[in-house]
CSV table of C-alpha atoms in Angstrom, one decimal:
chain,number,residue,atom,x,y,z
A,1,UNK,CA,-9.1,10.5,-16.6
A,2,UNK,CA,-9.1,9.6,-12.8
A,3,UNK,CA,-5.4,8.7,-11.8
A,4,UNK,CA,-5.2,4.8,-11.4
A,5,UNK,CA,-3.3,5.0,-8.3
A,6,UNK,CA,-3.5,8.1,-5.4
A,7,UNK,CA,-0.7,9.7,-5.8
A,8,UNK,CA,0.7,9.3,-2.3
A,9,UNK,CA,-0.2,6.1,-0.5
A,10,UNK,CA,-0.6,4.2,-4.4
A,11,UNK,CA,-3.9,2.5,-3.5
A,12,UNK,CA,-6.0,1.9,-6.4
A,13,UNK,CA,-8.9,4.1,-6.3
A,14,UNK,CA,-10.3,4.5,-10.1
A,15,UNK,CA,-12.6,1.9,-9.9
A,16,UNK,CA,-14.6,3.6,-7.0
A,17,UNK,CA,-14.8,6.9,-9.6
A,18,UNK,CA,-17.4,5.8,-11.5
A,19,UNK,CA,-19.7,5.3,-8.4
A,20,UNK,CA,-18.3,8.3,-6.9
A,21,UNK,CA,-19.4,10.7,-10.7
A,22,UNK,CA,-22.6,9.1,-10.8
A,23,UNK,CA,-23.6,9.6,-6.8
A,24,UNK,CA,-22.2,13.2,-7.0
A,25,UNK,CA,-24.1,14.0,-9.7
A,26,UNK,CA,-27.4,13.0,-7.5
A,27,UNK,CA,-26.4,15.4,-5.5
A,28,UNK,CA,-25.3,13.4,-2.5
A,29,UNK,CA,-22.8,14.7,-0.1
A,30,UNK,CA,-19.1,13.7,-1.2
A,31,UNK,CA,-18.5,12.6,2.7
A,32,UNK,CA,-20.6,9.8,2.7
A,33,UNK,CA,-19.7,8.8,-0.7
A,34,UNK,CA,-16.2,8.6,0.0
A,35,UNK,CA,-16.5,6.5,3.7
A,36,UNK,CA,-18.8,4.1,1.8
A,37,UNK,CA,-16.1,4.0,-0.9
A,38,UNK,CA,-13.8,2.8,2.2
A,39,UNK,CA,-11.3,6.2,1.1
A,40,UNK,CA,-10.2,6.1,4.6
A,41,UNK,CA,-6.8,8.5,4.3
A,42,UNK,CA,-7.5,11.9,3.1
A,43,UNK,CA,-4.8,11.7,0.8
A,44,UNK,CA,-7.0,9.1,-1.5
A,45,UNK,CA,-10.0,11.4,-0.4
A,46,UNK,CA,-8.2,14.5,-2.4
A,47,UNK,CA,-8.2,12.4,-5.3
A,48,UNK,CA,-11.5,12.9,-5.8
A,49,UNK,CA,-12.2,15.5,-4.6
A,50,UNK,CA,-9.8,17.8,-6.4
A,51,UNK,CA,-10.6,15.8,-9.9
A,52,UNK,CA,-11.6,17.0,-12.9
A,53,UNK,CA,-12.2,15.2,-15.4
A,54,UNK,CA,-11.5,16.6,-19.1
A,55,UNK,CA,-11.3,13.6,-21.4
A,56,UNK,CA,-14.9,14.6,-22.9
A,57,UNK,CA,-13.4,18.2,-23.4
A,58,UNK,CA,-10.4,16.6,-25.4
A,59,UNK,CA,-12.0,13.9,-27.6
A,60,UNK,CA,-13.1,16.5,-30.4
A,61,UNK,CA,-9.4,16.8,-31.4
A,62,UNK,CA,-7.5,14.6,-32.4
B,1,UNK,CA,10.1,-12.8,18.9
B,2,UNK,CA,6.8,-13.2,18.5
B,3,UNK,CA,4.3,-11.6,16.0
B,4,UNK,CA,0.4,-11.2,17.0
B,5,UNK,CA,-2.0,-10.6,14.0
B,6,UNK,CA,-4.8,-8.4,15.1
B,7,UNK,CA,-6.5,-8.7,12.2
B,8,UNK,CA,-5.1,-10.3,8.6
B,9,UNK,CA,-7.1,-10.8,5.0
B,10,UNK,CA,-6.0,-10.8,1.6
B,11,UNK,CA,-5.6,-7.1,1.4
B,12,UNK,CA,-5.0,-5.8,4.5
B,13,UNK,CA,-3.0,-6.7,7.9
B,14,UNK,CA,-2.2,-5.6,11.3
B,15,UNK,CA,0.1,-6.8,14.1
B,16,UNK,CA,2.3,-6.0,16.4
B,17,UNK,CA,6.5,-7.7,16.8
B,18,UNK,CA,7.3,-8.1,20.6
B,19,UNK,CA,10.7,-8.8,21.3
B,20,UNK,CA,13.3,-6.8,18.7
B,21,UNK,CA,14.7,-3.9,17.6
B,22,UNK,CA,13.8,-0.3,15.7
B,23,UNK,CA,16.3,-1.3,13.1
B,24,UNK,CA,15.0,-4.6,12.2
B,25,UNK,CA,11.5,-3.7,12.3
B,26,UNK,CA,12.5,-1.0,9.5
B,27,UNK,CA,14.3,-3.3,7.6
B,28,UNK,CA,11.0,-5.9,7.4
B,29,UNK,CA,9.0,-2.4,6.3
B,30,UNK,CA,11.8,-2.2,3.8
B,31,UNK,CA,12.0,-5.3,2.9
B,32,UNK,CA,8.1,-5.7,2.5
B,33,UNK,CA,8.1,-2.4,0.2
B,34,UNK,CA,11.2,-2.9,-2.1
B,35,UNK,CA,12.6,-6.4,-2.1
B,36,UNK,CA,9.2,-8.6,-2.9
B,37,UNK,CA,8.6,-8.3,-6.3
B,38,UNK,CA,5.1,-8.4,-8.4
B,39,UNK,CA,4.8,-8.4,-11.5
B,40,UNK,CA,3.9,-5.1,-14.0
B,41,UNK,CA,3.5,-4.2,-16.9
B,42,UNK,CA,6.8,-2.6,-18.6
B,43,UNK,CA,6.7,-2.4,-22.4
B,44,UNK,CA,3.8,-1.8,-24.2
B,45,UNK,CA,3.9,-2.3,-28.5
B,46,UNK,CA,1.1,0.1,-29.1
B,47,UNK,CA,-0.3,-0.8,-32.6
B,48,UNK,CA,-3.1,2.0,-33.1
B,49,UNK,CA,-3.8,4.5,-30.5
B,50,UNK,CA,-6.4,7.4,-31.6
B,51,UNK,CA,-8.1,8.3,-28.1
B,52,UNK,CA,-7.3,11.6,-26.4
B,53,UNK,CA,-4.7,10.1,-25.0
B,54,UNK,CA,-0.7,10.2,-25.7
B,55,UNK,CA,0.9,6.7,-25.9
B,56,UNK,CA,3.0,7.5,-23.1
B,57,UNK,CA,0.3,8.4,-20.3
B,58,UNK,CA,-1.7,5.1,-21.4
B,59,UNK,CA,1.7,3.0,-21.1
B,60,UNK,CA,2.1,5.0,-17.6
B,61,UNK,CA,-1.6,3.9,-16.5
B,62,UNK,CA,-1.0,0.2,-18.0
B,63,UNK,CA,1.8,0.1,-15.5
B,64,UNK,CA,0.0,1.3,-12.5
B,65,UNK,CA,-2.4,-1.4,-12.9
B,66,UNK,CA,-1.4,-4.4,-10.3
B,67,UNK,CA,-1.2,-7.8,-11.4
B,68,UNK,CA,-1.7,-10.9,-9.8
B,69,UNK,CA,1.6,-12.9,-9.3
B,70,UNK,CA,2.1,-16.0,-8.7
B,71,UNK,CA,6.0,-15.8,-7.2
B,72,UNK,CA,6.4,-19.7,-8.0
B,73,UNK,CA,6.0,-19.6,-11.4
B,74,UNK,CA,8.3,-16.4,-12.7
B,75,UNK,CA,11.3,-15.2,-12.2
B,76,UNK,CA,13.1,-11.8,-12.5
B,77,UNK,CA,14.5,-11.3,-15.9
B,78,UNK,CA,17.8,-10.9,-15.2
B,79,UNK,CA,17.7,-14.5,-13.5
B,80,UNK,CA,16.1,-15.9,-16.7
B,81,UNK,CA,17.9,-17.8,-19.3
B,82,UNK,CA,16.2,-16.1,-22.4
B,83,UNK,CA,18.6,-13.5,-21.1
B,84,UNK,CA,16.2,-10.1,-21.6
B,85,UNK,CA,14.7,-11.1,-24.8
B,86,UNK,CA,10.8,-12.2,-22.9
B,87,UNK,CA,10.3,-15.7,-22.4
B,88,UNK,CA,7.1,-17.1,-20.6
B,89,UNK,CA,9.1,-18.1,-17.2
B,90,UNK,CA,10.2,-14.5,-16.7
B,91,UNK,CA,6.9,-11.9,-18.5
B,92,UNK,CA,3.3,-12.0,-19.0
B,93,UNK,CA,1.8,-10.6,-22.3
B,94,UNK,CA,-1.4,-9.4,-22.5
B,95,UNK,CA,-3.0,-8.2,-25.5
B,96,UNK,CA,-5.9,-5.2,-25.3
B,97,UNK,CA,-8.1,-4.2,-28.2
B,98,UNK,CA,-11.5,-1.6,-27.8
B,99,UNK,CA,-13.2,0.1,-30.4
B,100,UNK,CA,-15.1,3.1,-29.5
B,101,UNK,CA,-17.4,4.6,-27.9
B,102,UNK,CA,-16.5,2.6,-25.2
B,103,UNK,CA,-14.3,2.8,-21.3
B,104,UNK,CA,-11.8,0.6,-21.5
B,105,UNK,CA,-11.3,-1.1,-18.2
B,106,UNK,CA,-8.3,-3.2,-16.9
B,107,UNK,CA,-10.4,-6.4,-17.6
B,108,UNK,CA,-9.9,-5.6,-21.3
B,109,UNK,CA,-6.5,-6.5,-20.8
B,110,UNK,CA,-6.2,-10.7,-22.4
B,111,UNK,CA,-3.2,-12.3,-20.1
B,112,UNK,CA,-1.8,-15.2,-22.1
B,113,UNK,CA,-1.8,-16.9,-18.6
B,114,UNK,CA,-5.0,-16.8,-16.6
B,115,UNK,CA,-3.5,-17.0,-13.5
B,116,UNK,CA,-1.7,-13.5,-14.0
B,117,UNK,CA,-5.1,-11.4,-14.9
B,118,UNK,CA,-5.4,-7.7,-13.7
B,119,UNK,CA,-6.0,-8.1,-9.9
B,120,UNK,CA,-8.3,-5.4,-10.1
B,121,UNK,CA,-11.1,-5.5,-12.9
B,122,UNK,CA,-12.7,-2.1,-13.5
B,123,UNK,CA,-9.7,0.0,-13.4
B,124,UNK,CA,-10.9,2.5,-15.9
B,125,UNK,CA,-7.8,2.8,-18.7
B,126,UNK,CA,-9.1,5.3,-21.3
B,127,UNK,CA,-12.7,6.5,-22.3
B,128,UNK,CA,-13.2,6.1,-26.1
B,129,UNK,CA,-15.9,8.0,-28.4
B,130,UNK,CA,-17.4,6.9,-31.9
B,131,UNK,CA,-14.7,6.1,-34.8
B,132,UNK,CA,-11.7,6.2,-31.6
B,133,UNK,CA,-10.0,2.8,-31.4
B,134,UNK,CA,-7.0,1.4,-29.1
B,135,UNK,CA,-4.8,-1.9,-29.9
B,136,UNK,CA,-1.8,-2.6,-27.9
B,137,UNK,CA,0.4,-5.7,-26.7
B,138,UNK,CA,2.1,-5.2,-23.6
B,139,UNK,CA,4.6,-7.2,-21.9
B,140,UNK,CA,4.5,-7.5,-17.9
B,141,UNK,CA,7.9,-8.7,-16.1
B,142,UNK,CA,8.6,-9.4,-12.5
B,143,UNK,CA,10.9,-7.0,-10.4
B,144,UNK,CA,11.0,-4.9,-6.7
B,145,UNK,CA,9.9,-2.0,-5.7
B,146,UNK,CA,13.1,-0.6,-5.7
B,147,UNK,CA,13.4,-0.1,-9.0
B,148,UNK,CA,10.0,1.0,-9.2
B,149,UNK,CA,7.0,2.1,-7.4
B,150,UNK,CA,4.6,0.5,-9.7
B,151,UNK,CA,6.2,-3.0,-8.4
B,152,UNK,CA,5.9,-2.2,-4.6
B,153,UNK,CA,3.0,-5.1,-3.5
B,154,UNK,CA,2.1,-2.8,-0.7
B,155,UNK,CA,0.7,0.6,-0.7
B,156,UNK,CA,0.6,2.2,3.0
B,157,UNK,CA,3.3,0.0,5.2
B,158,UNK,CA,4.4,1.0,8.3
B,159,UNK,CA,4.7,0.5,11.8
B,160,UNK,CA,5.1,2.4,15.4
B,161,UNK,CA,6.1,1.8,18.6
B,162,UNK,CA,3.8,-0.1,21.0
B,163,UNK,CA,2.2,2.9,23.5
B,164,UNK,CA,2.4,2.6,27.4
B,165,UNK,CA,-0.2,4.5,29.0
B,166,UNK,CA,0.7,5.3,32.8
B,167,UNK,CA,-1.8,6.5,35.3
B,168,UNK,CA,0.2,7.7,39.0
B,169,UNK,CA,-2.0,7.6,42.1
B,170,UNK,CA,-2.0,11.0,41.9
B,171,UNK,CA,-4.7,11.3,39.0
B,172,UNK,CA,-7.5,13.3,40.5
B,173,UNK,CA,-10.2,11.9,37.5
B,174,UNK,CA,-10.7,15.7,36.5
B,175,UNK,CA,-11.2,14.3,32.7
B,176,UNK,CA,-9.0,16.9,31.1
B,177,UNK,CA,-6.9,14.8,29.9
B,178,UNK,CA,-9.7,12.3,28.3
B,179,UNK,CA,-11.1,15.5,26.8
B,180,UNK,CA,-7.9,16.2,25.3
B,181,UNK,CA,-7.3,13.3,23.4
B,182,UNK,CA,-8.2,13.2,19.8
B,183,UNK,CA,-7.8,9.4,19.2
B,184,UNK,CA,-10.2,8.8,22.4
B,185,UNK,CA,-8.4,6.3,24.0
B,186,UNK,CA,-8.7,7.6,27.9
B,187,UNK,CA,-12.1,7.1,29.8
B,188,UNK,CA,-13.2,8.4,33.6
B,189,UNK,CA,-13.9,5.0,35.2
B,190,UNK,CA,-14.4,4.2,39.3
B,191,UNK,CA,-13.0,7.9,40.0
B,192,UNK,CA,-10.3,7.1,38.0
B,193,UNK,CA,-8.6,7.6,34.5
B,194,UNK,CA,-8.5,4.8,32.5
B,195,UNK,CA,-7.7,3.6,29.0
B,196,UNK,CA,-10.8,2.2,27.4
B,197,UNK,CA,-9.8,-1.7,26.6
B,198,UNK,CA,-9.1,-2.5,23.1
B,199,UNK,CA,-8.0,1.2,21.9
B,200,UNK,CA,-4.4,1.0,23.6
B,201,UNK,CA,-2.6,0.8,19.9
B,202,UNK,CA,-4.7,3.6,18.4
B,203,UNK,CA,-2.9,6.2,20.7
B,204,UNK,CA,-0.7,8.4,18.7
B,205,UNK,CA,1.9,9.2,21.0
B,206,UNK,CA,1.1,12.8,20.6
B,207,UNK,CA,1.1,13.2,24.6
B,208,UNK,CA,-1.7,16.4,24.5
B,209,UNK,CA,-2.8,14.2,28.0
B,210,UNK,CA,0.2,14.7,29.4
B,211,UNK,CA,-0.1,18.3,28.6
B,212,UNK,CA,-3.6,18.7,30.0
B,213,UNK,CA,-2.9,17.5,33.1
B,214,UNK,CA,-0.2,19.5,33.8
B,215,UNK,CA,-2.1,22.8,32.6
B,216,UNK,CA,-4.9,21.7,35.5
B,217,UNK,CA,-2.0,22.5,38.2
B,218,UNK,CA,-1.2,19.3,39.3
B,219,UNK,CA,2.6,20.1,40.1
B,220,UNK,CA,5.9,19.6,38.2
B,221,UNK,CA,4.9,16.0,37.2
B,222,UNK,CA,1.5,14.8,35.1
B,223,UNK,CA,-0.3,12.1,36.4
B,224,UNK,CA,-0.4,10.7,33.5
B,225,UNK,CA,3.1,9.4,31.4
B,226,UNK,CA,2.8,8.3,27.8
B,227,UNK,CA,6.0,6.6,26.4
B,228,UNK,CA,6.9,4.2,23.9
B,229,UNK,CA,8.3,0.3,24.4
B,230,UNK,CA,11.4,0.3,22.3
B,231,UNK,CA,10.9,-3.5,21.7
B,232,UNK,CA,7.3,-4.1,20.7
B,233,UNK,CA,6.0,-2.4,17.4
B,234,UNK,CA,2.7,-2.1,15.6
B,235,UNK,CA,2.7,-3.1,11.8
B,236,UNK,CA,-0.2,-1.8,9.6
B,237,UNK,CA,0.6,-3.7,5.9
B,238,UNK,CA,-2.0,-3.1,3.4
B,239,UNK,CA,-1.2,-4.8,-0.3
B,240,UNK,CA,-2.2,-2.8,-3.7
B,241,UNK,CA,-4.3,-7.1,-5.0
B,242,UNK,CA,-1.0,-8.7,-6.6
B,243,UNK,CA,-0.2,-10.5,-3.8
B,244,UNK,CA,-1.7,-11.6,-0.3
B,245,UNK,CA,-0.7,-9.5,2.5
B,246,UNK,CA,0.2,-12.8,4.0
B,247,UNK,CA,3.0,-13.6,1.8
B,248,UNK,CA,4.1,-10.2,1.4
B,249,UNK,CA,5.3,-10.7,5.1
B,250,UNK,CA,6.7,-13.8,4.1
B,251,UNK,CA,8.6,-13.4,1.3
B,252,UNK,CA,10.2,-10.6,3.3
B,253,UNK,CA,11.3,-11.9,6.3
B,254,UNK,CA,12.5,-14.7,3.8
B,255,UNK,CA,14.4,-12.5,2.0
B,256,UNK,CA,15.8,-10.8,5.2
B,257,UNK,CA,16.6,-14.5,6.3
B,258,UNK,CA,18.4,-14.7,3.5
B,259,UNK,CA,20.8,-11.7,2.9
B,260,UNK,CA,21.8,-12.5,6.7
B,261,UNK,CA,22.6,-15.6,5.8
B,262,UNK,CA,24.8,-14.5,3.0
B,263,UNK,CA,26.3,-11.5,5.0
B,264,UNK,CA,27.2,-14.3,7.7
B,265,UNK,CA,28.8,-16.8,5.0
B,266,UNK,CA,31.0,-13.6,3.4
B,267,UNK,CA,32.2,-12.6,7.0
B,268,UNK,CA,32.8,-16.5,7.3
B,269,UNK,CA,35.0,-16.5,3.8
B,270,UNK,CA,36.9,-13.0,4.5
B,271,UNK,CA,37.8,-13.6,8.2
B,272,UNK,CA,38.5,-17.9,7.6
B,273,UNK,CA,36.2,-19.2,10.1
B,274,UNK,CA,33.9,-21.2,9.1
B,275,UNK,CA,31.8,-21.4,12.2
B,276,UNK,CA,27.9,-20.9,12.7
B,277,UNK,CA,28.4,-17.8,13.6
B,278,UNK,CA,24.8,-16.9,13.7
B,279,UNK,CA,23.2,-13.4,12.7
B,280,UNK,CA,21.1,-11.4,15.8
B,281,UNK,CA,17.6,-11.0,14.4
């Protein structure tokens, strides 16, 4: 799961990850989708860029 | 003093304080960070739990969330008179229940008082397949930042000094020095160097201008001089939704208002004059 809060400035960013997956995925350029997310600092910008998300991986076991 | 907003909304604000000192200006950023409280969540009764997640990182990410307070109507537990045990003047209990395969978002979160909700909605908590279920009860209570970063109401707050940009006679317009500056601030104008209007408070203070124009030969001394006003400063508050930036400010300089106060009253008592002898803000 996508940390609520960046790690070092503590603004909220995991609402803007669901927007951010699905625009990635349509192969749009992570730039753009981050300025139009308003991720101005690139310390909120890292934490999405350097996500990954394994929660899909995990569910199997319990 | 006086305080000019350049810009102010609910989230975000920026102004500059003409007229003090370094110190006090830190103790308002200190003040604004770890002495206004919000509330958070803090215990969590967790009564099933079967996602991929441990019930300690969903407790973790139940506190991160930020939640709208209302400073009139609690008050910090150790204030209260239920003395710790949770009353409904001093915490906030929500109640969350999802059955999967579902996200469960921070607006799953029930308050028991509307007016303290999540102040974000989709904060995404936990994703849930088929058959995977969560049910907790958490319990939100007001306190500062100091104890804990989850109850900080701001997220980046700072400030710097107020730039002065000096231009000598001797500029010769060669443009190094607007070439040189990564926040843009300089322009060539009328055979002249100039700082474009509006952008004086985005200059860093890194001085690369000064360091251009001295690399084009113009003598011991640049043309340019970039310094710092020791009594003006630039504020740059932006709040995390659980309170307005506006009051964030408030309830600081309040509180600094108010532990002078008391500093001045315990000087009063130690020293036996009971005079107004009044703080320097």
């Amino acid at each position: 799961m996508i940390p609520v809060r960046c790690f070092t400035c503590g603004k909220v960013i995991s609402p803007a990850y669901d927007e951010y997956k699905r625009r990635k995925e349509a192969g749009e350029d992570p730039k753009k989708i981050l300025d139009d997310l308003g991720m101005e600092r690139y310390c909120c910008r890292r934490m999405f860029l350097a996500h990954k998300e394994i929660i899909d991986d995990l569910n199997p076991y319990q | 003093m006086e305080i000019v907003f350049s810009s102010i909304n609910d989230s975000a604000a920026r102004f500059s304080i003409t007229g003090t000192s370094q110190p006090f200006a830190n103790a308002l950023r200190r003040a604004m960070i770890g002495e206004v409280p919000t509330l958070a969540i803090e215990d969590v009764r967790i009564y099933d739990n079967t996602s991929a997640l441990f019930d300690e990182m969903l407790g973790h990410r139940l506190g991160l969330i930020p939640i709208r307070t209302d400073l009139d109507c609690y008050i910090p537990q150790e204030k209260c008179s239920c003395e710790g045990a949770g009353c409904d003047r001093c915490s906030v209990m929500f109640t969350l229940s999802v059955e999967g395969p579902a996200m469960v978002y921070s607006r799953d979160l029930i308050p028991q008082d509307p007016r303290a909700a999540p102040a974000v909605d989709g904060i995404p908590i936990v994703k849930l397949t088929k058959d995977q279920k969560v049910v907790l009860e958490a319990r939100a209570v007001l306190n500062s930042g100091r104890v804990h970063a989850k109850w900080q109401p701001t997220t980046t707050c700072g400030f710097k000094n107020y730039p002065i940009v000096e231009i000598s006679d001797r500029c010769d317009a060669c443009g190094q020095c607007v070439e040189e500056c990564p926040r843009g601030i300089l322009v060539v104008k009328g055979g002249r160097v100039t700082v474009v209007e509006g952008r004086l408070e985005e200059c860093s203070l890194c001085r690369l201008c000064e360091r251009a124009c001295l690399n084009t030969g113009i003598g011991e001394e640049p043309a340019i001089r970039v310094r710092s006003d020791d009594s003006r400063f630039i504020f740059v508050v932006e709040g995390d939704g659980s309170l307005p930036v506006r009051e964030i400010v408030q309830r600081a300089l309040l509180y600094l208002k108010s532990q002078s106060d008391e500093l001045c009253e315990k000087i009063g008592e130690v020293s036996g004059v009971t005079g107004d002898e009044e703080e320097n803000e």
